[in-house]
GROMACS .gro file of C-alpha atoms in nm:
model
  416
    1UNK     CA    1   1.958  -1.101   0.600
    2UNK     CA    2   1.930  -0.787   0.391
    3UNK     CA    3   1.939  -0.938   0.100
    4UNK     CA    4   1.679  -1.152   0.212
    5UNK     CA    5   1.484  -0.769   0.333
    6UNK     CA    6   1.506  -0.673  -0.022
    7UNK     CA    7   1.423  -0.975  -0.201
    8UNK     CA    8   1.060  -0.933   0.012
    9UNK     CA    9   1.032  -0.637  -0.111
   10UNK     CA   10   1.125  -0.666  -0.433
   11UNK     CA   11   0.874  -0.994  -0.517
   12UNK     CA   12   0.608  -0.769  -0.359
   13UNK     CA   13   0.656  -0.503  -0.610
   14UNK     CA   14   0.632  -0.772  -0.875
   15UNK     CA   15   0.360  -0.957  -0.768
   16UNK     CA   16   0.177  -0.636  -0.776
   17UNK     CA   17   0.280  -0.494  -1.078
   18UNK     CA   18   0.200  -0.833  -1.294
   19UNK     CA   19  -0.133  -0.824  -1.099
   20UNK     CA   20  -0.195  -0.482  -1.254
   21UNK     CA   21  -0.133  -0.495  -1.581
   22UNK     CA   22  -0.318  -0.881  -1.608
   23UNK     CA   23  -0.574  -0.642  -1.490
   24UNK     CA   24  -0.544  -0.402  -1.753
   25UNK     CA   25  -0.496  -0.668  -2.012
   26UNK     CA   26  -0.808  -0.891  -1.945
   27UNK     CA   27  -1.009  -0.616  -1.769
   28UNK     CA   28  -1.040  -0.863  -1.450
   29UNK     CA   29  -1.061  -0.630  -1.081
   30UNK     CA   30  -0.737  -0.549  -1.030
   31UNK     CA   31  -0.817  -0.647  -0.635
   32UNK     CA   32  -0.882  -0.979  -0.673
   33UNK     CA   33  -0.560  -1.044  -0.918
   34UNK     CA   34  -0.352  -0.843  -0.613
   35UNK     CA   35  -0.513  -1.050  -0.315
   36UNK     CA   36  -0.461  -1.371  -0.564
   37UNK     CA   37  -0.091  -1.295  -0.625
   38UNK     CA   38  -0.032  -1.240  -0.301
   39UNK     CA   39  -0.195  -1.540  -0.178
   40UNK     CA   40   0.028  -1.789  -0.481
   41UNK     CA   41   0.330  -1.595  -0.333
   42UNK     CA   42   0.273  -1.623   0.007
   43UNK     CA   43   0.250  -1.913   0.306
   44UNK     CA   44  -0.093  -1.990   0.101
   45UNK     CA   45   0.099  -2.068  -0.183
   46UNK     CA   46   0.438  -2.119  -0.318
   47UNK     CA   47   0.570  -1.966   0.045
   48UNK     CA   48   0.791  -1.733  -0.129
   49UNK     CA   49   0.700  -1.411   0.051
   50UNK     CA   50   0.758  -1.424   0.424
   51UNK     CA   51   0.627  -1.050   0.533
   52UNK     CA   52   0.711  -1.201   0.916
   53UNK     CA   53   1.052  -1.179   0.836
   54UNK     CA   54   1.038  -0.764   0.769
   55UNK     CA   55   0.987  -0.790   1.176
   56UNK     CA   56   0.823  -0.439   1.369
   57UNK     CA   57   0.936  -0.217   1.090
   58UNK     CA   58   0.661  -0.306   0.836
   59UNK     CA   59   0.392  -0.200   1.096
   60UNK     CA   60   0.482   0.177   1.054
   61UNK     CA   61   0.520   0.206   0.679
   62UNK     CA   62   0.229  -0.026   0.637
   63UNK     CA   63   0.079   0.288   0.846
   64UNK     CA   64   0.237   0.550   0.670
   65UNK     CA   65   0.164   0.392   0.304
   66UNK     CA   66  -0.204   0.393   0.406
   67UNK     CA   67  -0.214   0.753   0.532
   68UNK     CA   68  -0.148   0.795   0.167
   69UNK     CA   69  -0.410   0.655   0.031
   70UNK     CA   70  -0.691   0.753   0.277
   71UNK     CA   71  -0.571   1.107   0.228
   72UNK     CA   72  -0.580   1.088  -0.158
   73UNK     CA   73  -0.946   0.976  -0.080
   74UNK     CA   74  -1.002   1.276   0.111
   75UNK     CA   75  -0.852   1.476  -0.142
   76UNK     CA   76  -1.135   1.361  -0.373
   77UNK     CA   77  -1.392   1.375  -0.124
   78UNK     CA   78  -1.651   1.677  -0.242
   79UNK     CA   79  -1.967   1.553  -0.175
   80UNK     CA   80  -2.176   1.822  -0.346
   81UNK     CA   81  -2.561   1.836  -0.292
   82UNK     CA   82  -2.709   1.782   0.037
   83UNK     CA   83  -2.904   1.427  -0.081
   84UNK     CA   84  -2.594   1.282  -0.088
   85UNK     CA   85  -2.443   1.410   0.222
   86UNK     CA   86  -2.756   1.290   0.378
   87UNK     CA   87  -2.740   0.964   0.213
   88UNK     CA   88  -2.362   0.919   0.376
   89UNK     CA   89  -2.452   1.035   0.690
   90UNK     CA   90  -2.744   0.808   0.738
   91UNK     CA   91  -2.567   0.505   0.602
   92UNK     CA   92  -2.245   0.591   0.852
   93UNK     CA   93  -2.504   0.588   1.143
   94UNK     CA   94  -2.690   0.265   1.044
   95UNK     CA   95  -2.402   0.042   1.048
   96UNK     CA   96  -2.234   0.172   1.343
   97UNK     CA   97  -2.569   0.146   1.528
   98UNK     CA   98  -2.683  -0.168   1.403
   99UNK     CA   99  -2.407  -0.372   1.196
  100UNK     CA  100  -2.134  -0.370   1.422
  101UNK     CA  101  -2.375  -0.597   1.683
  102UNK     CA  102  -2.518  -0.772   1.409
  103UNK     CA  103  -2.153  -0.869   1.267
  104UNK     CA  104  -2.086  -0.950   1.701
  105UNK     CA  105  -2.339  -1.175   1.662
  106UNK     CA  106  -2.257  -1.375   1.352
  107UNK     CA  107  -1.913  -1.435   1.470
  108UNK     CA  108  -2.030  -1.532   1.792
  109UNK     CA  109  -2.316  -1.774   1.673
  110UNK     CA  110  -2.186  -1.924   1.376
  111UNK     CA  111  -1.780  -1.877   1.415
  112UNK     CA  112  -1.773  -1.962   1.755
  113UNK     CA  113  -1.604  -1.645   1.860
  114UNK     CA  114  -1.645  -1.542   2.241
  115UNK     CA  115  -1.839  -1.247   2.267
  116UNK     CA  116  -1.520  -0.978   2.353
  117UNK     CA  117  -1.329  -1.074   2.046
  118UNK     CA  118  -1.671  -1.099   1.857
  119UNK     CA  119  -1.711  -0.731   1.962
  120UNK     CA  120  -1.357  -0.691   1.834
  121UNK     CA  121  -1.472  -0.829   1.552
  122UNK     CA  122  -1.774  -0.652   1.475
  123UNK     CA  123  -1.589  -0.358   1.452
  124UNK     CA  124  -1.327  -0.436   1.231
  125UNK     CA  125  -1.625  -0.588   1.005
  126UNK     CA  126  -1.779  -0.218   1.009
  127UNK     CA  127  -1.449  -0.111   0.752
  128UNK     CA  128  -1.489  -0.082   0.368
  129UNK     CA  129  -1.152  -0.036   0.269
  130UNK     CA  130  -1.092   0.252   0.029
  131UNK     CA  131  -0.754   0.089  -0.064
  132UNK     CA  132  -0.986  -0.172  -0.206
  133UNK     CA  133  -1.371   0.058  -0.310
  134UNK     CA  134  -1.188   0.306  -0.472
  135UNK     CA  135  -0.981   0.120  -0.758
  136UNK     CA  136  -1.344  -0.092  -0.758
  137UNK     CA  137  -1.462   0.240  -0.826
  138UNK     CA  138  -1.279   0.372  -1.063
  139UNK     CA  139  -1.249   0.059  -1.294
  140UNK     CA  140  -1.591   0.038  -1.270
  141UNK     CA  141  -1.619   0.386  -1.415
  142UNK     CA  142  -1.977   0.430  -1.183
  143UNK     CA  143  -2.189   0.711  -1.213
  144UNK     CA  144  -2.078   0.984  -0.965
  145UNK     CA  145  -2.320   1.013  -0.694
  146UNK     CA  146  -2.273   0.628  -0.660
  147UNK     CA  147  -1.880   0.637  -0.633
  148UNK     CA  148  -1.872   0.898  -0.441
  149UNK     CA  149  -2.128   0.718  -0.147
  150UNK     CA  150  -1.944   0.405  -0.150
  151UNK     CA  151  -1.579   0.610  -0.101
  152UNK     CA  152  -1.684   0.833   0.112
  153UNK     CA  153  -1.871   0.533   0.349
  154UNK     CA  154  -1.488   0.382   0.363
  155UNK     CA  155  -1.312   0.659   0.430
  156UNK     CA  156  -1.543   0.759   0.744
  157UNK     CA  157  -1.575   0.403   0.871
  158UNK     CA  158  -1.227   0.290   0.802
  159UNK     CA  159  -1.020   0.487   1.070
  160UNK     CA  160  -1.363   0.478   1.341
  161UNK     CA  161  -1.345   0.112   1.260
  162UNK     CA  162  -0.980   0.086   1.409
  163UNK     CA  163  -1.027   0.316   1.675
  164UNK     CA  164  -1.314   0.146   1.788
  165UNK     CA  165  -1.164  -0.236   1.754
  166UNK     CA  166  -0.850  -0.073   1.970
  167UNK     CA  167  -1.115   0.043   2.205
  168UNK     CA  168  -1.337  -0.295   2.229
  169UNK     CA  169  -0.942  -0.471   2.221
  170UNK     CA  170  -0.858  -0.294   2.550
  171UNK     CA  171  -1.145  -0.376   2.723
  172UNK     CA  172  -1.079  -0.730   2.624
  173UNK     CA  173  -0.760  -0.684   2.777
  174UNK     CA  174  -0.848  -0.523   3.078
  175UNK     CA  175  -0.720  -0.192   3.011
  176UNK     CA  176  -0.986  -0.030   3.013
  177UNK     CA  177  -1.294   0.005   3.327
  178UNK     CA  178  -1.615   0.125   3.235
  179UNK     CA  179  -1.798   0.234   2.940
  180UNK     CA  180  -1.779   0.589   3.042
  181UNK     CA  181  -1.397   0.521   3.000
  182UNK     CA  182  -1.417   0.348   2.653
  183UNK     CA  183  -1.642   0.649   2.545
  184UNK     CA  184  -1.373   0.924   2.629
  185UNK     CA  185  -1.116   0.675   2.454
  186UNK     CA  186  -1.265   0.664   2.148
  187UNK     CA  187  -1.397   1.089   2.112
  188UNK     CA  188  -1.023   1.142   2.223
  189UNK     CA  189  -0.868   0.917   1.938
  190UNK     CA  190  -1.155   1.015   1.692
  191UNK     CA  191  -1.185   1.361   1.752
  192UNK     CA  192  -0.805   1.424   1.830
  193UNK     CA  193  -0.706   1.306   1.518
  194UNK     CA  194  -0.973   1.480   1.317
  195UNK     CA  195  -0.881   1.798   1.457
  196UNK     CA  196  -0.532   1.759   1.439
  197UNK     CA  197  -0.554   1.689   1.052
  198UNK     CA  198  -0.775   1.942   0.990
  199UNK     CA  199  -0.491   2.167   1.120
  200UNK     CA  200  -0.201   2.010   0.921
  201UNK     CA  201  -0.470   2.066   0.587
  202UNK     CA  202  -0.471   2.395   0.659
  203UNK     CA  203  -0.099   2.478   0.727
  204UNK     CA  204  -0.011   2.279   0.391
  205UNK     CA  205  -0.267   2.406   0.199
  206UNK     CA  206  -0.179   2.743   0.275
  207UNK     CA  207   0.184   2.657   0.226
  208UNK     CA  208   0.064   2.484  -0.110
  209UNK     CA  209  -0.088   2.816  -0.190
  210UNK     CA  210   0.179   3.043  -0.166
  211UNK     CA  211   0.465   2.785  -0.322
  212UNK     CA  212   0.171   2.806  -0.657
  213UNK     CA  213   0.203   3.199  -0.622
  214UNK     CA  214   0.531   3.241  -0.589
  215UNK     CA  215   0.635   3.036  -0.874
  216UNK     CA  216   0.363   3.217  -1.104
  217UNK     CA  217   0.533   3.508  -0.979
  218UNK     CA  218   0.874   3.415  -1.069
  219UNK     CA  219   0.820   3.215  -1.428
  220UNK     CA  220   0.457   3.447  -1.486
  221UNK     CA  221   0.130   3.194  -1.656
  222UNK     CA  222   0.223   2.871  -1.721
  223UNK     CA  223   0.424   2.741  -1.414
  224UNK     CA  224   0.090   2.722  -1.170
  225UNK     CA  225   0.119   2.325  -1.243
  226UNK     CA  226   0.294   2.110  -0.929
  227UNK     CA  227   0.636   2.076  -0.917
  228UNK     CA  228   0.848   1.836  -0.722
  229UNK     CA  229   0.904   2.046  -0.432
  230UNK     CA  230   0.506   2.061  -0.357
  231UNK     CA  231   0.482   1.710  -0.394
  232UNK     CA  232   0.770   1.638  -0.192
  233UNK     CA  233   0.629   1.879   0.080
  234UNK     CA  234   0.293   1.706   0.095
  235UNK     CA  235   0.448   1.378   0.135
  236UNK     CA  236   0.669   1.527   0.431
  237UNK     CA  237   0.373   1.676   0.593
  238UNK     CA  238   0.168   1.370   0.565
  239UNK     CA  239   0.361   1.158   0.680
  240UNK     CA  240   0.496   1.407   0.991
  241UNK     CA  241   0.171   1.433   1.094
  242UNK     CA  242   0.029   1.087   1.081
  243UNK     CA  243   0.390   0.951   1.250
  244UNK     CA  244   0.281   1.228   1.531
  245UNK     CA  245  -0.054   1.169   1.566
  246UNK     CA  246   0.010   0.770   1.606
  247UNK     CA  247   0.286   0.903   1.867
  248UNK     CA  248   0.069   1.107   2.065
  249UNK     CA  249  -0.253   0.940   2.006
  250UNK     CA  250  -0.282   0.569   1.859
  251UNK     CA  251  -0.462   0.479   1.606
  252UNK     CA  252  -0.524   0.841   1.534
  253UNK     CA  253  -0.326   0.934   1.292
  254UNK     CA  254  -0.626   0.750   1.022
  255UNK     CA  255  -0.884   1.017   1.102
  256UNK     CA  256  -0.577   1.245   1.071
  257UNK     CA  257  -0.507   1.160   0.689
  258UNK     CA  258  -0.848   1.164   0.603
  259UNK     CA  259  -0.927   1.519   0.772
  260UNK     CA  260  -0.634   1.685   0.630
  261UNK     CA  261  -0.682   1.516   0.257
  262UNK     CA  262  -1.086   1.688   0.327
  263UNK     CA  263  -0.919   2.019   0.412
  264UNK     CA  264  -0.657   2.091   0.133
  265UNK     CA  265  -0.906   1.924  -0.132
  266UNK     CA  266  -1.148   2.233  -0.013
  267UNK     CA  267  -0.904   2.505  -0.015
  268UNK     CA  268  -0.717   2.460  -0.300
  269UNK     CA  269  -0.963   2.339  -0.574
  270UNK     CA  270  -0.805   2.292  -0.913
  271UNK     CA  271  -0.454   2.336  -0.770
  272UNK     CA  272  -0.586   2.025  -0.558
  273UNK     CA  273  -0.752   1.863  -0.864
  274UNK     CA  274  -0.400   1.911  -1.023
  275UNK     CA  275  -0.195   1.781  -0.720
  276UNK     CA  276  -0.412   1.531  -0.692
  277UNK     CA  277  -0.289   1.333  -1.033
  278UNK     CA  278   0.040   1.286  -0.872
  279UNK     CA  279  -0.095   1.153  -0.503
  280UNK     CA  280  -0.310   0.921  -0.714
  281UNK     CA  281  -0.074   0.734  -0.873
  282UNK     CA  282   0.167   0.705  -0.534
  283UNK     CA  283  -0.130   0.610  -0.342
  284UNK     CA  284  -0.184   0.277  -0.622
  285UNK     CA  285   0.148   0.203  -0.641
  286UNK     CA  286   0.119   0.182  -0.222
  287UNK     CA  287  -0.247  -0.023  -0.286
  288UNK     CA  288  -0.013  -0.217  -0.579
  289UNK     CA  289   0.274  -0.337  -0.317
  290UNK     CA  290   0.065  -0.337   0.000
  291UNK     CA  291  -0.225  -0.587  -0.091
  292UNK     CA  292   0.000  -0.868  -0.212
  293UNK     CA  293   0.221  -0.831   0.091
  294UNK     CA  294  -0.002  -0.881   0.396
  295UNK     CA  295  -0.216  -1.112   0.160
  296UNK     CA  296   0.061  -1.328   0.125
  297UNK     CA  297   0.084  -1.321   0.506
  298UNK     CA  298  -0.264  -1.539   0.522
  299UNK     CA  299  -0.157  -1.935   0.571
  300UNK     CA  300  -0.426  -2.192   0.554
  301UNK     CA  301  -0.366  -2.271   0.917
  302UNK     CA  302  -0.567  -1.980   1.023
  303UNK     CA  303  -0.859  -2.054   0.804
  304UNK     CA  304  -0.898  -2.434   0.815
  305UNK     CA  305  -1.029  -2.418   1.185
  306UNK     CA  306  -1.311  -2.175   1.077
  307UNK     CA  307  -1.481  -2.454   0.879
  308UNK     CA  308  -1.815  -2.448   0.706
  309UNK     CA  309  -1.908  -2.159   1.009
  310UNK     CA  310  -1.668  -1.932   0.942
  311UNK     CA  311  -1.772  -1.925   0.574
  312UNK     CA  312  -2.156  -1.929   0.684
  313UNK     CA  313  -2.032  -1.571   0.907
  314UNK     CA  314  -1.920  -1.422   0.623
  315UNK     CA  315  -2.189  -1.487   0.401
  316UNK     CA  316  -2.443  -1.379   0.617
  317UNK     CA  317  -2.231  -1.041   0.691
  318UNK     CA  318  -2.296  -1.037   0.298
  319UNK     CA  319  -2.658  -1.110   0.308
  320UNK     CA  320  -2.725  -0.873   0.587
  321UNK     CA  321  -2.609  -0.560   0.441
  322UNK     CA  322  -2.882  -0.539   0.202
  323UNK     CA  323  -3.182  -0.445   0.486
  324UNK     CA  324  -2.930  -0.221   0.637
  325UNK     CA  325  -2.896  -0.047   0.350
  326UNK     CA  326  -3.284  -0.046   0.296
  327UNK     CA  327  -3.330   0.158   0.604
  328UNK     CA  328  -3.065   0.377   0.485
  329UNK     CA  329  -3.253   0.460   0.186
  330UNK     CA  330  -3.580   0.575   0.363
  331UNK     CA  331  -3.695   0.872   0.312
  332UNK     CA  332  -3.408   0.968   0.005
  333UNK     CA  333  -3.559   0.977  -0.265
  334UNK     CA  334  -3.212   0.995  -0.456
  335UNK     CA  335  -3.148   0.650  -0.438
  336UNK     CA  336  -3.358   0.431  -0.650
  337UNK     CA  337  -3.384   0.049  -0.608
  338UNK     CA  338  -3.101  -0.025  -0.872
  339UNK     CA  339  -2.871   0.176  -0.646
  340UNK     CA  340  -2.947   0.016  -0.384
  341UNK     CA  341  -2.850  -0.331  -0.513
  342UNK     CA  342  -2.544  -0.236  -0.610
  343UNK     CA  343  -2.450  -0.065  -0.265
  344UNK     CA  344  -2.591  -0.365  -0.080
  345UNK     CA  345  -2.387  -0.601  -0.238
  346UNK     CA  346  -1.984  -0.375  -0.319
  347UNK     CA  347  -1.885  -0.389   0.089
  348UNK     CA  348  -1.513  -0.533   0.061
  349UNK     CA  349  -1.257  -0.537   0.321
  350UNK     CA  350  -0.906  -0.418   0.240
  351UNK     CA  351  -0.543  -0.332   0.368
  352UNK     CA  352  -0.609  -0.147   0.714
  353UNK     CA  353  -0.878  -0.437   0.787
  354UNK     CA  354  -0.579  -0.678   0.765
  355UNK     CA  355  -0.287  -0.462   0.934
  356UNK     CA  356  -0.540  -0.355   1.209
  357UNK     CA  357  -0.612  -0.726   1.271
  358UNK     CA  358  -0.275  -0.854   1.249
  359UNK     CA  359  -0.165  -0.636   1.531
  360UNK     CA  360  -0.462  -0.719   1.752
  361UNK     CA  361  -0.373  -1.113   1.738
  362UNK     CA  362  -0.019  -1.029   1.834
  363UNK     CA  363  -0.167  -0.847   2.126
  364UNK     CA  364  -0.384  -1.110   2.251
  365UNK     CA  365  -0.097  -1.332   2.204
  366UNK     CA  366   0.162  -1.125   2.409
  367UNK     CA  367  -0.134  -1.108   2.683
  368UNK     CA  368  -0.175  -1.506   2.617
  369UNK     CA  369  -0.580  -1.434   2.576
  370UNK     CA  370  -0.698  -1.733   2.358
  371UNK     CA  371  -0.852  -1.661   2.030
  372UNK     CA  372  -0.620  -1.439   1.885
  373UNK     CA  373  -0.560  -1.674   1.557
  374UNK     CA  374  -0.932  -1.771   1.513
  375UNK     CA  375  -1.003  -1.378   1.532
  376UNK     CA  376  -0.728  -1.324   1.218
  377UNK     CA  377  -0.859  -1.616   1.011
  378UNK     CA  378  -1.214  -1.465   1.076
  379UNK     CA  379  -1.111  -1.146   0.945
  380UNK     CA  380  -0.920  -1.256   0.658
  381UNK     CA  381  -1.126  -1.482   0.561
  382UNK     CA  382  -1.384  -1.210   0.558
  383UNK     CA  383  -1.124  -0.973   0.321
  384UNK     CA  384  -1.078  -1.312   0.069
  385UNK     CA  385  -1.398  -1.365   0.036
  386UNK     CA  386  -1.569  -1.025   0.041
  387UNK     CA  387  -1.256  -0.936  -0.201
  388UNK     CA  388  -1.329  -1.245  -0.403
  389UNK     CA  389  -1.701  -1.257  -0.479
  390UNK     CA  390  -1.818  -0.897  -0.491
  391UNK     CA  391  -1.484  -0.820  -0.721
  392UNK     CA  392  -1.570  -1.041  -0.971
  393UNK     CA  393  -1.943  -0.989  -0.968
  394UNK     CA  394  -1.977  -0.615  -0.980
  395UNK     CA  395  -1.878  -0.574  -1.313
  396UNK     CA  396  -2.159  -0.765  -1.435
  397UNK     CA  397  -2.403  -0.673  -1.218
  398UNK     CA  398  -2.291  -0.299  -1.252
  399UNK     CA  399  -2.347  -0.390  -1.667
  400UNK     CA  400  -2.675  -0.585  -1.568
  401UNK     CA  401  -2.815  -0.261  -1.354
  402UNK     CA  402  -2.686   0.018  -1.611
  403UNK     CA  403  -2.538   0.197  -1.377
  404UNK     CA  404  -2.194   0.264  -1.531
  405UNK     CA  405  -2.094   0.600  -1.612
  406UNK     CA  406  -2.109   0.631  -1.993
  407UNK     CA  407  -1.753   0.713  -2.149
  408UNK     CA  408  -1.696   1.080  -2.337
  409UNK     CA  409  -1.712   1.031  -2.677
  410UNK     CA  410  -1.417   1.191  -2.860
  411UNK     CA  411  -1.505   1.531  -3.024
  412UNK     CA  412  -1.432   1.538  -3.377
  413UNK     CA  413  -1.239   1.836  -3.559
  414UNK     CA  414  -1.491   2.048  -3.752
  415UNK     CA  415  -1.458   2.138  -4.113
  416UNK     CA  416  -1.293   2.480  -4.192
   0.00000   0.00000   0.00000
């Protein structure tokens, strides 16, 4: 059975690896060659990959892998200039308030979804994975105000996405009473885990701090660059804390990553800019073995009932962003209508999407309410194709707009 364990594992790893470097070869989204190799390996496909088999323990490092990456998005997250803090804020607000009922809606009209797990639905819609936007937007090498609006939109609305589906889940479950009750939930969850970040970020940063210091002091200039001991301590604090927060709290521990990632970004600056190159490349190598393995966890079963509605939901989930974020844009002048093509049409789904919906269908299943399947083949067909279409289109249409950051031109060696 190990053997078995490791041979998961280990085709994982591979699929994801040879997804990257087709990427970097033929300079195809390396998302779309992940959630494609994941899909040939997996119960879609050849039916090599059986992530079933890796039983409750992939639940928890599938948590603790995407603590990582949320809080190397927080890390990263300086959103300088009040425009574009505005411009975040408003476009938060307007999907919360208006696109989690409008995605209820879709799935209720044109999947056929009853209107609890459509509300489930709706607000695991509301998530724009940054395991997925952020290697978008870095291959896409986009101008900074514009990469920095669509990360920052993910990493706010992905963990108040899966707080809220837990919320809307419970109710369908009859956890829950009122609304007053679902309120409280969610501010505890939300707000717990925010604060309880924020106070991790500042213990490691100021551990961070004085590690930096004390090394300068003990090899002088030169040595203020991070070793293996702050890395390693980062990692141990991250994960300690989101393990903890998921303990005491659940689904908590999301807001957690991001919050702290926010705080020790702040307080350390270049030391964080520096530490930062190493969290980086662990947090693709988690996107690099992640995506392929719950991808290859999608069968055709759960799609094939959707039918032509299904695929009609998802496309007009597509379609509707664009007015939403028209009304985002009024009254900021910052964004021009270019922009705001190009954020109407990059909204895909990504790894939490899939893990948070994957153990919602087990729940309705272990509480034997129908619809758990048809909810997880609405949601992943939502990831494949929102995934599928906007990763191969936004290169182009990123090209066609002219909204690509230009590349630094080399500076040649004057003449003596």
């Amino acid at each position: 059975m190990s053997e078995r364990l490791a041979l998961i594992w280990g085709s994982a790893f591979f699929a994801g690896s040879l997804a990257q470097a087709t990427a970097w070869v033929t300079g195809q989204p390396a998302v779309v060659l992940l959630l494609g190799m994941g899909l040939l390996a997996g119960h879609a496909g050849f039916d090599i990959v059986h992530p079933e088999n890796l039983g409750a323990g992939l639940e928890p490092l599938v948590g603790l892998l995407v603590s990582l990456v949320l809080f190397d998005g927080g890390l990263n997250l300086r959103l300088a200039g009040r425009d574009l803090q505005r411009s975040v804020l408003q476009l938060v607000l307007v999907r919360l308030v208006l696109g989690l009922p409008v995605a209820a809606l879709l799935a209720h009209a044109l999947a056929g979804l009853p209107w609890s797990l459509a509300l489930v639905f709706g607000a695991i819609a509301l998530a724009t994975g940054p395991t997925v936007v952020t290697p978008m937007v870095r291959q896409l090498q986009l101008a900074p105000k514009l990469g920095q609006l669509l990360e920052a939109e993910g990493l706010i609305l992905e963990p108040v996405s899966a707080v809220l589906g837990l919320v809307l889940l419970q109710v369908t479950l009859g956890d829950l009473g009122g609304w007053q009750e679902v309120a409280s939930r969610l501010l505890l969850r939300l707000g717990g885990g925010v604060a309880l970040g924020g106070l991790a970020g500042l213990l490691l940063s100021e551990a961070l701090r004085r590690l930096g210091s004390l090394a300068a002091a003990r090899g002088g200039e030169g040595t203020a660059e991070p070793n293996g001991l702050e890395l390693q301590l980062t990692l141990g604090v991250l994960f300690l804390m989101f393990s903890g927060c998921e303990a005491l709290l659940p689904q908590s521990g999301l807001p957690a990553a991001v919050s702290a990632g926010v705080v020790v970004g702040l307080r350390l600056d270049a030391a964080a800019t520096q530490l930062d190159a190493l969290i980086r490349q662990l947090a693709m190598l988690a996107i690099t073995v992640l995506f392929p393995l719950l991808a290859a966890d999608v069968s055709w079963a759960e799609l094939s009932p959707l039918g032509l509605g299904g695929v009609g939901c998802v496309v007009a989930l597509m379609l509707v962003r664009w007015p939403l974020i028209q009304l985002t844009g009024l009254g900021l002048p910052s964004l021009d209508w270019k922009e705001k093509a190009l954020l109407s049409w990059i909204a895909p789904r990504g790894i939490v999407t899939a893990a948070v919906v994957s153990l919602f269908a087990l729940e309705l299943d272990r509480a034997e309410v129908p619809g758990g399947g048809a909810l997880k083949g609405l949601v992943f067909l939502t990831i494949l194709m929102t995934v599928g279409l906007q990763g191969f289109t936004a290169p182009w249409l990123v090209n066609r707009l002219g909204l690509a950051q230009p590349e630094a031109t080399p500076e040649l060696p004057q003449a003596g």
